Amino acid sequence: MRVAMIGAGYVGLVSGACFAEFGVDVCVVDTEVSKVEALREGRIPIYEPGLDKLVEENVRDGRLTFTTKLEEAMEGADAVFLAVGTPSRRGDGHADLSYVFAAAEQVARAAKGPLVLVTKSTVPVGTGRKIKAVLDETRPGHEIVVASNPEFLREGSAIGDFMRPDRVVIGAESDRAFQVLRRLYRPLYLIETPIVQTGLETAELIKYAANAFLAVKITFINQMADLCERAGADVHDVARGMGLDGRIGRKFLHAGPGYGGSCFPKDTLALARTAQELGAPVTIVEQTIAANDARKEQMADRVIAALGGSVAGKTVAVLGLTFKPETDDMRDAPSLVVVPRLAAAGATIRAFDPQSAHARQLLPANTVFAEGALEAVEGADALVLLTEWNEFRALSPKRIKAAMKGDVVLDLRNAWDPEAFRECGFRYSSIGR
Ligand code: UDX
């Protein structure tokens, strides 16, 4: 089989490389010339564990190619995947679908024979039908059918999520679309992956419902953590005690500084807007968005309070800047709120993240970037753990103490052992414990 993947972004690259690994011939097309050139030379524009190796092997075996020309990518393709960006539109929070419709129109013009056009990009409910209208308008009487096949990839473990998914969702209205997609995912039958075969609108909504539910779940445990602090309870045990109930489940009950990333903030907002427009508001999601935004600011206020009400003239070491470990993605990372707020309150920030390339461009210019965790804490009055990279878990509190000037530690990911830090003389606080 052969597919064209439109968009060499995160979703397009991971999905393209994984389909190639399944034995499919994949051509990834992107308009950015420098990106395509880099990929052809084996340079991957994003950091995702295992992706470089997967791309390299499949390029070598001739199953994965890159181009800037759509016609070339679509040559002989059974399916064309749309994996272009759907950023939040400025002002109203709606997903910006201009790239999706533009790509659909180009596909309609370039198509030579029967084709399945599949949206992998996260698009609001109703978009598949609008894509159909674009196809009808551009090429009346064409043989292109539309399908929705949302991704559920977590950054940092995207390859595993693609290769061993909990389920595959396929939304379509034609047998041909179901057949082509089922054939593409055939290797997953061996591991008995459930396939949810449904209509276009339902598939589109499943993606938003799943992400919004997870965002609500995280926000719930974050608020429980605040309650635990007031009530003298331990949120870890609350999460465990709740999560062992099979109806609730243990995952995504880890309290922290608020969720970030490329999906939850954008998708919750888009779902809330769509639901309002359709006259069925999901107020629980609206409240989740507001609570999560406020939480990031509250995290900065916690630091200020821990330093006695003012950070003016103080040095704060921040470990972890990306929205989660094993990624270089800074989108909606708590650090983007916490660091500027502390800097504006007069603190000097000494920061370290194992993947700080993007952070350097996004954080205030006077942020000091250290080359390692111990260098970051050197002379600091307070230490804030914002992202739980594994290398931070192993840090010795003794060595941190020796390097720091002050004794304040805020572990906003509950990654460290409170006793070990307190024994070293730290005033240690964490989330909900
Ligand atoms: C998410 C979804 O998991 C994935 O299915 C979807 O396709 C894209 O969005 P991702 O954004 O990569 O994936 O990261 P995820 O691991 O889900 O974490 C999202 C955010 O929630 C991070 O900021 C993380 O720190 C936070 N989080 C997650 C918590 O605060 N607590 C948790 O228990 C889990």
Short mmCIF file of C-alpha atoms and ligand atoms in Angstrom, two decimals:
data_model
loop_
_atom_site.label_atom_id
_atom_site.label_comp_id
_atom_site.label_asym_id
_atom_site.label_seq_id
_atom_site.Cartn_x
_atom_site.Cartn_y
_atom_site.Cartn_z
CA MET A 1 0.00 0.00 0.00
CA ARG A 2 1.03 3.57 -0.46
CA VAL A 3 0.09 6.72 1.44
CA ALA A 4 0.86 10.40 1.22
CA MET A 5 1.20 12.24 4.53
CA ILE A 6 0.62 15.97 4.26
CA GLY A 7 2.56 17.79 6.98
CA ALA A 8 5.98 16.88 8.38
CA GLY A 9 5.10 18.17 11.84
CA TYR A 10 4.91 16.05 14.93
CA VAL A 11 1.87 13.96 13.98
CA GLY A 12 2.79 13.62 10.30
CA LEU A 13 6.35 12.52 10.98
CA VAL A 14 5.52 10.02 13.69
CA SER A 15 2.55 8.56 11.82
CA GLY A 16 4.46 8.48 8.53
CA ALA A 17 7.47 6.72 10.04
CA CYS A 18 5.25 4.24 11.90
CA PHE A 19 3.16 3.37 8.81
CA ALA A 20 6.44 2.82 6.94
CA GLU A 21 7.52 0.51 9.76
CA PHE A 22 4.24 -1.39 9.18
CA GLY A 23 5.48 -1.99 5.61
CA VAL A 24 3.53 0.76 3.86
CA ASP A 25 5.21 3.04 1.29
CA VAL A 26 4.94 6.52 2.75
CA CYS A 27 5.75 9.85 1.16
CA VAL A 28 5.66 12.81 3.56
CA VAL A 29 5.05 16.17 1.93
CA ASP A 30 5.68 19.58 3.47
CA THR A 31 5.82 23.06 1.95
CA GLU A 32 8.84 24.05 4.07
CA VAL A 33 11.83 23.38 1.80
CA SER A 34 14.46 23.51 4.55
CA LYS A 35 12.52 20.99 6.64
CA VAL A 36 12.25 18.53 3.76
CA GLU A 37 15.94 18.96 2.94
CA ALA A 38 16.87 18.33 6.57
CA LEU A 39 14.71 15.20 6.70
CA ARG A 40 16.27 13.88 3.51
CA GLU A 41 19.67 14.28 5.15
CA GLY A 42 18.43 12.38 8.20
CA ARG A 43 18.02 15.41 10.48
CA ILE A 44 14.77 15.33 12.49
CA PRO A 45 13.31 18.76 13.33
CA ILE A 46 11.68 17.60 16.59
CA TYR A 47 12.89 15.67 19.60
CA GLU A 48 10.97 12.41 20.03
CA PRO A 49 12.69 9.35 21.48
CA GLY A 50 13.31 6.67 18.83
CA LEU A 51 12.03 8.73 15.90
CA ASP A 52 15.45 9.41 14.37
CA LYS A 53 16.25 5.70 14.25
CA LEU A 54 12.83 4.79 12.84
CA VAL A 55 13.11 7.44 10.12
CA GLU A 56 16.66 6.45 9.27
CA GLU A 57 15.85 2.75 8.93
CA ASN A 58 12.73 3.27 6.82
CA VAL A 59 14.43 5.83 4.56
CA ARG A 60 17.27 3.35 4.08
CA ASP A 61 14.82 0.58 3.23
CA GLY A 62 13.11 2.86 0.69
CA ARG A 63 9.67 2.89 2.34
CA LEU A 64 9.84 6.48 3.62
CA THR A 65 10.48 9.49 1.38
CA PHE A 66 10.08 13.26 1.71
CA THR A 67 9.08 15.85 -0.84
CA THR A 68 7.79 19.39 -1.24
CA LYS A 69 5.58 18.39 -4.19
CA LEU A 70 2.09 17.14 -3.45
CA GLU A 71 1.65 15.50 -6.89
CA GLU A 72 4.80 13.48 -6.31
CA ALA A 73 3.63 12.36 -2.86
CA MET A 74 0.20 11.39 -4.17
CA GLU A 75 1.50 9.29 -7.08
CA GLY A 76 -0.21 5.90 -6.73
CA ALA A 77 -1.43 6.62 -3.19
CA ASP A 78 -4.36 4.64 -1.75
CA ALA A 79 -4.85 7.21 0.97
CA VAL A 80 -3.80 10.78 1.67
CA PHE A 81 -3.52 11.82 5.32
CA LEU A 82 -3.98 15.40 6.46
CA ALA A 83 -1.56 16.01 9.32
CA VAL A 84 -1.33 19.78 9.07
CA GLY A 85 -1.52 22.12 12.05
CA THR A 86 -4.82 23.28 13.55
CA PRO A 87 -3.62 26.01 15.93
CA SER A 88 -5.98 27.98 18.18
CA ARG A 89 -7.28 30.93 16.22
CA ARG A 90 -6.25 34.23 17.78
CA GLY A 91 -9.07 35.79 19.74
CA ASP A 92 -11.78 33.14 19.80
CA GLY A 93 -10.02 29.86 20.60
CA HIS A 94 -11.53 28.06 17.62
CA ALA A 95 -9.23 25.66 15.77
CA ASP A 96 -7.82 27.40 12.70
CA LEU A 97 -8.77 25.16 9.80
CA SER A 98 -7.33 27.21 6.95
CA TYR A 99 -4.44 24.76 6.45
CA VAL A 100 -6.81 21.79 6.44
CA PHE A 101 -9.13 23.24 3.79
CA ALA A 102 -6.27 24.53 1.67
CA ALA A 103 -4.67 21.08 1.68
CA ALA A 104 -8.00 19.37 0.87
CA GLU A 105 -8.45 21.66 -2.13
CA GLN A 106 -4.94 20.89 -3.38
CA VAL A 107 -5.55 17.15 -2.97
CA ALA A 108 -8.77 17.43 -4.99
CA ARG A 109 -6.92 19.19 -7.81
CA ALA A 110 -4.01 16.74 -7.80
CA ALA A 111 -6.01 13.49 -7.48
CA LYS A 112 -5.76 11.15 -10.46
CA GLY A 113 -7.85 8.19 -9.34
CA PRO A 114 -9.95 6.94 -6.43
CA LEU A 115 -8.60 8.05 -3.09
CA VAL A 116 -9.36 8.16 0.61
CA LEU A 117 -8.65 11.53 2.22
CA VAL A 118 -8.08 10.98 5.94
CA THR A 119 -7.89 13.69 8.61
CA LYS A 120 -5.34 12.94 11.30
CA SER A 121 -5.15 16.55 12.38
CA THR A 122 -7.44 17.26 15.33
CA VAL A 123 -10.42 18.99 13.77
CA PRO A 124 -13.71 20.13 15.33
CA VAL A 125 -16.80 18.03 14.85
CA GLY A 126 -18.32 18.79 11.44
CA THR A 127 -14.99 19.43 9.67
CA GLY A 128 -15.03 16.13 7.73
CA ARG A 129 -18.31 17.15 6.16
CA LYS A 130 -16.92 20.58 5.28
CA ILE A 131 -13.89 18.90 3.69
CA LYS A 132 -16.32 16.86 1.62
CA ALA A 133 -17.97 20.10 0.48
CA VAL A 134 -14.55 21.51 -0.50
CA LEU A 135 -13.85 18.36 -2.56
CA ASP A 136 -17.28 18.53 -4.22
CA GLU A 137 -16.76 22.14 -5.12
CA THR A 138 -13.20 21.71 -6.41
CA ARG A 139 -13.70 18.45 -8.31
CA PRO A 140 -17.40 17.70 -8.80
CA GLY A 141 -17.97 13.98 -9.35
CA HIS A 142 -14.54 13.02 -8.02
CA GLU A 143 -13.75 9.63 -6.50
CA ILE A 144 -12.33 10.89 -3.22
CA VAL A 145 -13.98 9.71 -0.02
CA VAL A 146 -13.40 11.33 3.35
CA ALA A 147 -12.42 9.64 6.61
CA SER A 148 -11.43 10.68 10.12
CA ASN A 149 -8.66 8.81 11.94
CA PRO A 150 -7.68 10.83 15.02
CA GLU A 151 -4.32 10.27 16.70
CA PHE A 152 -3.82 9.69 20.42
CA LEU A 153 -0.05 10.14 20.51
CA ARG A 154 1.65 11.40 23.64
CA GLU A 155 4.82 13.35 23.08
CA GLY A 156 7.77 11.41 24.42
CA SER A 157 6.09 8.05 23.86
CA ALA A 158 4.45 8.66 20.50
CA ILE A 159 6.01 5.69 18.70
CA GLY A 160 4.87 3.24 21.35
CA ASP A 161 1.41 4.84 21.32
CA PHE A 162 1.19 4.38 17.54
CA MET A 163 2.53 0.82 17.53
CA ARG A 164 0.56 -0.38 20.57
CA PRO A 165 -2.54 1.82 20.78
CA ASP A 166 -5.46 1.27 23.17
CA ARG A 167 -7.72 1.59 20.12
CA VAL A 168 -7.87 2.86 16.55
CA VAL A 169 -10.78 5.13 15.69
CA ILE A 170 -12.00 5.22 12.08
CA GLY A 171 -14.85 7.51 11.09
CA ALA A 172 -16.21 7.31 7.55
CA GLU A 173 -19.30 6.77 5.47
CA SER A 174 -18.01 4.47 2.78
CA ASP A 175 -16.89 0.86 2.80
CA ARG A 176 -13.91 1.76 0.67
CA ALA A 177 -12.61 4.16 3.35
CA PHE A 178 -13.04 1.53 6.10
CA GLN A 179 -11.34 -1.12 3.96
CA VAL A 180 -8.31 1.02 3.10
CA LEU A 181 -7.79 2.12 6.70
CA ARG A 182 -8.25 -1.36 8.11
CA ARG A 183 -5.64 -2.62 5.67
CA LEU A 184 -3.21 0.09 6.75
CA TYR A 185 -3.62 -0.88 10.39
CA ARG A 186 -3.52 -4.64 9.73
CA PRO A 187 -0.32 -5.24 11.77
CA LEU A 188 -2.28 -4.17 14.85
CA TYR A 189 -4.73 -7.05 14.44
CA LEU A 190 -1.99 -9.34 15.71
CA ILE A 191 -2.08 -7.57 19.06
CA GLU A 192 -5.88 -7.50 18.98
CA THR A 193 -6.23 -3.73 18.98
CA PRO A 194 -9.90 -2.72 19.16
CA ILE A 195 -11.03 -0.78 16.07
CA VAL A 196 -13.85 1.69 16.67
CA GLN A 197 -15.60 2.01 13.33
CA THR A 198 -18.05 4.88 13.32
CA GLY A 199 -19.39 7.96 11.52
CA LEU A 200 -17.34 11.06 10.69
CA GLU A 201 -18.78 13.34 13.36
CA THR A 202 -18.47 10.69 16.05
CA ALA A 203 -14.82 10.01 15.28
CA GLU A 204 -14.06 13.72 15.37
CA LEU A 205 -15.78 14.08 18.71
CA ILE A 206 -14.11 11.01 20.26
CA LYS A 207 -10.75 12.74 20.00
CA TYR A 208 -11.95 15.91 21.74
CA ALA A 209 -13.94 13.99 24.33
CA ALA A 210 -10.89 11.88 25.24
CA ASN A 211 -8.52 14.83 25.57
CA ALA A 212 -11.03 16.99 27.42
CA PHE A 213 -11.81 14.15 29.84
CA LEU A 214 -8.12 13.68 30.61
CA ALA A 215 -7.72 17.44 31.14
CA VAL A 216 -10.68 17.37 33.53
CA LYS A 217 -9.17 14.37 35.34
CA ILE A 218 -5.84 16.17 35.86
CA THR A 219 -7.60 19.34 37.00
CA PHE A 220 -9.71 17.32 39.41
CA ILE A 221 -6.66 15.81 41.09
CA ASN A 222 -4.93 19.21 41.13
CA GLN A 223 -7.87 20.67 43.04
CA MET A 224 -7.92 17.63 45.32
CA ALA A 225 -4.24 18.31 45.99
CA ASP A 226 -5.06 21.84 47.14
CA LEU A 227 -7.78 20.40 49.36
CA CYS A 228 -5.36 17.79 50.75
CA GLU A 229 -2.97 20.55 51.77
CA ARG A 230 -5.72 22.30 53.72
CA ALA A 231 -7.08 19.10 55.22
CA GLY A 232 -3.78 17.45 56.09
CA ALA A 233 -4.24 14.58 53.63
CA ASP A 234 -1.85 13.09 51.07
CA VAL A 235 -2.89 13.42 47.42
CA HIS A 236 -0.70 10.49 46.36
CA ASP A 237 -2.68 8.14 48.52
CA VAL A 238 -5.97 9.79 47.55
CA ALA A 239 -5.09 9.24 43.86
CA ARG A 240 -4.08 5.66 44.50
CA GLY A 241 -7.13 4.92 46.60
CA MET A 242 -9.42 6.42 43.97
CA GLY A 243 -7.54 5.11 40.97
CA LEU A 244 -7.65 1.48 42.08
CA ASP A 245 -11.37 1.64 41.45
CA GLY A 246 -11.50 0.12 37.98
CA ARG A 247 -14.18 2.59 36.95
CA ILE A 248 -11.81 5.49 37.61
CA GLY A 249 -8.38 4.13 36.67
CA ARG A 250 -5.00 5.16 38.05
CA LYS A 251 -3.60 7.06 35.09
CA PHE A 252 -3.67 10.85 34.78
CA LEU A 253 -4.16 11.38 38.49
CA HIS A 254 -0.76 12.92 39.08
CA ALA A 255 -1.10 16.35 40.68
CA GLY A 256 1.20 19.05 39.35
CA PRO A 257 1.55 22.65 38.18
CA GLY A 258 -1.21 22.36 35.55
CA TYR A 259 -1.29 20.67 32.18
CA GLY A 260 0.33 22.11 29.07
CA GLY A 261 1.39 20.82 25.67
CA SER A 262 0.20 20.98 22.13
CA CYS A 263 -3.14 19.22 22.69
CA PHE A 264 -4.96 19.67 25.98
CA PRO A 265 -4.99 23.49 26.12
CA LYS A 266 -5.90 23.88 22.44
CA ASP A 267 -8.40 21.03 22.25
CA THR A 268 -10.28 21.89 25.45
CA LEU A 269 -10.69 25.45 24.19
CA ALA A 270 -11.85 24.34 20.75
CA LEU A 271 -14.32 21.84 22.25
CA ALA A 272 -15.74 24.47 24.60
CA ARG A 273 -16.25 26.91 21.70
CA THR A 274 -17.84 24.32 19.40
CA ALA A 275 -20.15 23.13 22.17
CA GLN A 276 -21.24 26.68 22.94
CA GLU A 277 -21.99 27.30 19.31
CA LEU A 278 -23.99 24.11 18.97
CA GLY A 279 -26.01 25.11 22.05
CA ALA A 280 -24.77 22.27 24.28
CA PRO A 281 -22.06 23.93 26.41
CA VAL A 282 -19.69 21.62 28.31
CA THR A 283 -19.30 23.83 31.36
CA ILE A 284 -17.10 21.29 33.13
CA VAL A 285 -14.51 21.78 30.37
CA GLU A 286 -14.89 25.57 30.51
CA GLN A 287 -14.16 25.47 34.23
CA THR A 288 -11.22 23.15 33.70
CA ILE A 289 -9.65 25.62 31.27
CA ALA A 290 -10.04 28.51 33.71
CA ALA A 291 -8.78 26.47 36.68
CA ASN A 292 -5.73 25.25 34.76
CA ASP A 293 -4.81 28.77 33.58
CA ALA A 294 -5.12 30.11 37.11
CA ARG A 295 -3.09 27.22 38.51
CA LYS A 296 0.04 28.17 36.60
CA GLU A 297 -0.08 31.67 38.09
CA GLN A 298 -0.73 30.23 41.54
CA MET A 299 2.47 28.19 41.17
CA ALA A 300 4.50 31.40 40.84
CA ASP A 301 2.68 32.84 43.85
CA ARG A 302 3.63 29.74 45.84
CA VAL A 303 7.29 30.41 45.14
CA ILE A 304 6.90 34.03 46.20
CA ALA A 305 5.13 32.96 49.41
CA ALA A 306 7.80 30.34 50.18
CA LEU A 307 10.43 33.08 49.98
CA GLY A 308 8.61 35.16 52.56
CA GLY A 309 6.34 37.21 50.28
CA SER A 310 8.93 38.75 47.97
CA VAL A 311 11.41 37.46 45.42
CA ALA A 312 12.92 40.87 44.64
CA GLY A 313 16.69 40.46 44.53
CA LYS A 314 16.42 36.69 45.11
CA THR A 315 17.79 33.96 42.87
CA VAL A 316 15.40 31.16 41.93
CA ALA A 317 16.69 28.00 40.26
CA VAL A 318 14.14 26.35 37.95
CA LEU A 319 14.67 22.76 36.85
CA GLY A 320 12.61 21.66 33.85
CA LEU A 321 11.06 24.08 31.36
CA THR A 322 9.33 21.91 28.75
CA PHE A 323 5.64 21.05 29.33
CA LYS A 324 6.64 17.49 30.23
CA PRO A 325 9.78 15.30 30.13
CA GLU A 326 11.21 13.66 26.99
CA THR A 327 10.19 16.48 24.68
CA ASP A 328 11.56 19.86 23.63
CA ASP A 329 8.02 21.22 23.28
CA MET A 330 7.31 24.42 25.19
CA ARG A 331 3.71 24.91 24.09
CA ASP A 332 1.64 26.09 27.07
CA ALA A 333 4.35 24.89 29.45
CA PRO A 334 3.83 26.06 33.05
CA SER A 335 7.34 27.57 32.86
CA LEU A 336 6.04 30.15 30.36
CA VAL A 337 3.85 31.59 33.12
CA VAL A 338 5.94 30.86 36.21
CA VAL A 339 9.32 32.17 35.00
CA PRO A 340 8.11 35.52 33.58
CA ARG A 341 5.96 36.11 36.69
CA LEU A 342 8.89 35.52 39.03
CA ALA A 343 11.20 37.60 36.84
CA ALA A 344 8.66 40.44 36.80
CA ALA A 345 8.56 40.27 40.61
CA GLY A 346 12.31 40.93 40.67
CA ALA A 347 13.81 37.43 40.85
CA THR A 348 16.87 36.30 38.93
CA ILE A 349 16.08 32.97 37.27
CA ARG A 350 18.74 30.33 36.78
CA ALA A 351 17.17 27.63 34.63
CA PHE A 352 18.12 24.25 33.29
CA ASP A 353 16.31 21.84 30.99
CA PRO A 354 17.87 18.94 29.05
CA GLN A 355 16.07 20.28 25.93
CA SER A 356 16.21 24.05 26.25
CA ALA A 357 16.58 25.13 22.61
CA HIS A 358 13.05 26.56 22.32
CA ALA A 359 12.91 27.76 25.92
CA ARG A 360 15.85 30.09 25.27
CA GLN A 361 13.78 32.00 22.73
CA LEU A 362 10.58 32.08 24.77
CA LEU A 363 11.63 32.99 28.31
CA PRO A 364 12.60 36.51 29.45
CA ALA A 365 15.94 37.65 28.02
CA ASN A 366 17.57 37.96 31.45
CA THR A 367 16.97 34.27 32.30
CA VAL A 368 20.31 32.60 33.01
CA PHE A 369 20.56 29.21 31.28
CA ALA A 370 22.79 26.74 33.09
CA GLU A 371 24.48 23.72 31.50
CA GLY A 372 23.33 21.31 34.19
CA ALA A 373 21.07 21.00 37.23
CA LEU A 374 23.81 21.55 39.82
CA GLU A 375 25.08 24.58 37.94
CA ALA A 376 21.52 26.01 37.96
CA VAL A 377 21.13 25.69 41.73
CA GLU A 378 24.52 27.33 42.42
CA GLY A 379 23.95 30.21 44.87
CA ALA A 380 20.13 30.02 44.55
CA ASP A 381 17.80 31.07 47.34
CA ALA A 382 15.09 28.68 46.18
CA LEU A 383 14.81 25.67 43.91
CA VAL A 384 11.65 24.93 41.88
CA LEU A 385 11.16 21.62 40.10
CA LEU A 386 8.78 22.30 37.19
CA THR A 387 9.27 19.30 34.87
CA GLU A 388 10.05 15.80 36.13
CA TRP A 389 12.89 14.74 33.80
CA ASN A 390 14.39 11.46 35.04
CA GLU A 391 17.81 12.99 35.54
CA PHE A 392 16.31 15.32 38.17
CA ARG A 393 14.83 12.44 40.15
CA ALA A 394 18.30 11.10 40.83
CA LEU A 395 19.75 14.39 42.12
CA SER A 396 21.28 14.16 45.58
CA PRO A 397 19.71 16.60 48.08
CA LYS A 398 23.07 16.77 49.83
CA ARG A 399 24.82 18.02 46.73
CA ILE A 400 22.00 20.46 46.00
CA LYS A 401 22.27 21.81 49.56
CA ALA A 402 26.00 22.29 49.22
CA ALA A 403 25.52 24.30 46.01
CA MET A 404 22.57 26.45 47.09
CA LYS A 405 22.60 29.55 49.24
CA GLY A 406 19.03 29.21 50.54
CA ASP A 407 16.98 26.29 51.84
CA VAL A 408 13.66 26.54 49.99
CA VAL A 409 12.64 23.69 47.68
CA LEU A 410 9.32 23.57 45.80
CA ASP A 411 8.82 20.22 44.17
CA LEU A 412 5.84 20.98 41.89
CA ARG A 413 5.88 17.43 40.43
CA ASN A 414 6.14 15.43 43.66
CA ALA A 415 9.22 13.79 42.19
CA TRP A 416 11.46 13.88 45.25
CA ASP A 417 11.43 12.18 48.64
CA PRO A 418 10.27 14.80 51.18
CA GLU A 419 12.13 13.10 54.05
CA ALA A 420 15.45 13.01 52.22
CA PHE A 421 15.21 16.75 51.52
CA ARG A 422 14.07 17.69 55.02
CA GLU A 423 16.89 15.63 56.54
CA CYS A 424 19.35 17.78 54.57
CA GLY A 425 17.89 20.90 56.16
CA PHE A 426 15.63 22.03 53.35
CA ARG A 427 12.27 23.71 53.81
CA TYR A 428 10.71 21.34 51.30
CA SER A 429 7.17 21.60 49.97
CA SER A 430 5.37 19.72 47.25
CA ILE A 431 1.86 19.43 45.81
CA GLY A 432 -0.91 18.04 48.00
CA ARG A 433 1.29 16.12 50.41
C1 UDX B 1 -1.89 14.34 25.08
C2 UDX B 1 -2.73 13.05 25.08
O1 UDX B 1 -2.29 12.19 26.12
C3 UDX B 1 -2.63 12.37 23.73
O2 UDX B 1 -3.46 11.22 23.71
C4 UDX B 1 -3.10 13.36 22.67
O3 UDX B 1 -3.12 12.82 21.41
C5 UDX B 1 -2.22 14.60 22.71
O4 UDX B 1 -2.30 15.17 24.01
P1 UDX B 1 0.67 14.99 25.39
O5 UDX B 1 0.19 16.41 25.32
O6 UDX B 1 1.86 14.61 24.60
O7 UDX B 1 -0.51 13.99 24.97
O8 UDX B 1 1.07 14.69 26.90
P2 UDX B 1 0.41 13.98 28.17
O9 UDX B 1 1.34 12.97 28.64
O10 UDX B 1 -0.97 13.60 27.94
O11 UDX B 1 0.46 15.19 29.22
C6 UDX B 1 -0.23 16.42 28.98
C7 UDX B 1 -0.03 17.36 30.15
O12 UDX B 1 -0.70 16.90 31.30
C8 UDX B 1 1.42 17.56 30.57
O13 UDX B 1 1.63 18.92 30.87
C9 UDX B 1 1.57 16.70 31.81
O14 UDX B 1 2.56 17.16 32.68
C10 UDX B 1 0.18 16.86 32.40
N1 UDX B 1 -0.21 15.73 33.27
C11 UDX B 1 -0.43 14.49 32.73
C12 UDX B 1 -0.40 15.95 34.63
O15 UDX B 1 -0.22 17.07 35.14
N2 UDX B 1 -0.81 14.90 35.40
C13 UDX B 1 -1.03 13.66 34.90
O16 UDX B 1 -1.42 12.77 35.67
C14 UDX B 1 -0.84 13.45 33.52
#
